[in-house]
Amino acid sequence: MLTFETAAVQGVTGIIEKLTSLPFSRIKHQVNTLDAQPSNEGGGILVLVTGALLVDEEQRSMSYTQVFQLMPEQGSYFVFNDLFKLIYV
């Protein structure tokens, strides 16, 4: 599941449709903080990221926070949950 600015979508198809429908074509990420910790006995990892985004030709960055849970599968990880929120100040 992905929650982007209060809109929740589920499944690979829904997530891809949401991300490709966003009204911008180029994004530069600047990660300010990254924290991670074990999330369950099955080997999951909970990750918290804060940072800034520069979208397309904008000169002013937008702050964001993102939390996602990684779950192990066949020697790798997949994103089980993902919450993304722009911070308007």
Short mmCIF file of C-alpha atoms in Angstrom, two decimals:
data_model
loop_
_atom_site.label_atom_id
_atom_site.label_comp_id
_atom_site.label_asym_id
_atom_site.label_seq_id
_atom_site.Cartn_x
_atom_site.Cartn_y
_atom_site.Cartn_z
CA MET A 1 0.00 0.00 0.00
CA LEU A 2 1.15 3.54 -0.80
CA THR A 3 -0.30 6.63 0.83
CA PHE A 4 0.68 9.81 -1.00
CA GLU A 5 -0.74 13.07 0.34
CA THR A 6 -3.68 11.26 2.03
CA ALA A 7 -4.56 9.23 -1.10
CA ALA A 8 -4.11 5.49 -0.47
CA VAL A 9 -3.58 3.01 -3.29
CA GLN A 10 -2.97 -0.73 -3.16
CA GLY A 11 -1.24 -3.21 -5.39
CA VAL A 12 1.47 -2.88 -7.98
CA THR A 13 -0.85 -1.63 -10.72
CA GLY A 14 -2.48 1.03 -8.52
CA ILE A 15 0.86 2.28 -7.20
CA ILE A 16 2.38 2.55 -10.67
CA GLU A 17 -0.71 4.40 -11.96
CA LYS A 18 -0.52 6.85 -9.03
CA LEU A 19 3.19 7.57 -9.45
CA THR A 20 3.00 7.99 -13.23
CA SER A 21 0.00 10.34 -12.97
CA LEU A 22 1.79 12.90 -10.78
CA PRO A 23 2.00 16.34 -12.46
CA PHE A 24 5.79 16.59 -12.76
CA SER A 25 8.49 14.94 -14.81
CA ARG A 26 11.75 15.45 -12.89
CA ILE A 27 12.47 15.28 -9.17
CA LYS A 28 15.72 15.76 -7.27
CA HIS A 29 15.77 14.26 -3.74
CA GLN A 30 17.87 15.58 -0.90
CA VAL A 31 17.84 13.27 2.12
CA ASN A 32 18.37 15.15 5.39
CA THR A 33 17.82 12.32 7.88
CA LEU A 34 17.39 8.57 7.62
CA ASP A 35 16.55 6.31 10.56
CA ALA A 36 15.87 2.57 10.46
CA GLN A 37 15.04 -0.14 12.96
CA PRO A 38 13.82 -3.74 12.99
CA SER A 39 10.04 -3.87 12.63
CA ASN A 40 9.15 -7.48 13.39
CA GLU A 41 10.53 -10.92 14.17
CA GLY A 42 10.36 -11.86 10.48
CA GLY A 43 13.24 -9.54 9.56
CA GLY A 44 11.28 -6.46 8.50
CA ILE A 45 12.82 -2.98 8.62
CA LEU A 46 10.98 0.28 9.32
CA VAL A 47 12.59 3.33 7.66
CA LEU A 48 11.93 7.05 8.31
CA VAL A 49 13.31 9.62 5.86
CA THR A 50 13.08 13.42 5.94
CA GLY A 51 14.36 15.69 3.24
CA ALA A 52 13.64 18.10 0.42
CA LEU A 53 12.44 17.78 -3.17
CA LEU A 54 13.16 19.98 -6.16
CA VAL A 55 10.46 19.46 -8.77
CA ASP A 56 11.01 20.18 -12.47
CA GLU A 57 12.40 23.74 -12.83
CA GLU A 58 11.32 25.03 -9.39
CA GLN A 59 13.95 26.97 -7.45
CA ARG A 60 12.32 26.51 -4.04
CA SER A 61 12.47 23.04 -2.52
CA MET A 62 9.59 21.32 -0.74
CA SER A 63 10.16 19.47 2.53
CA TYR A 64 8.87 15.93 2.90
CA THR A 65 8.75 12.97 5.23
CA GLN A 66 8.46 9.34 4.22
CA VAL A 67 8.02 6.16 6.24
CA PHE A 68 8.22 2.74 4.66
CA GLN A 69 8.43 -0.85 5.81
CA LEU A 70 10.72 -3.29 4.05
CA MET A 71 9.92 -7.00 4.29
CA PRO A 72 12.32 -9.82 3.38
CA GLU A 73 11.57 -12.13 0.47
CA GLN A 74 13.90 -14.67 -1.15
CA GLY A 75 17.16 -13.00 -0.11
CA SER A 76 15.98 -9.46 -0.93
CA TYR A 77 13.41 -6.93 0.34
CA PHE A 78 10.17 -5.45 -0.95
CA VAL A 79 8.26 -2.35 0.17
CA PHE A 80 5.27 -3.56 2.20
CA ASN A 81 3.93 -0.14 3.26
CA ASP A 82 4.90 3.38 2.18
CA LEU A 83 3.65 6.72 3.53
CA PHE A 84 4.79 9.95 1.87
CA LYS A 85 3.81 13.44 2.99
CA LEU A 86 4.84 16.91 1.80
CA ILE A 87 5.32 19.34 4.65
CA TYR A 88 3.72 22.70 3.94
CA VAL A 89 5.00 25.53 6.13
#
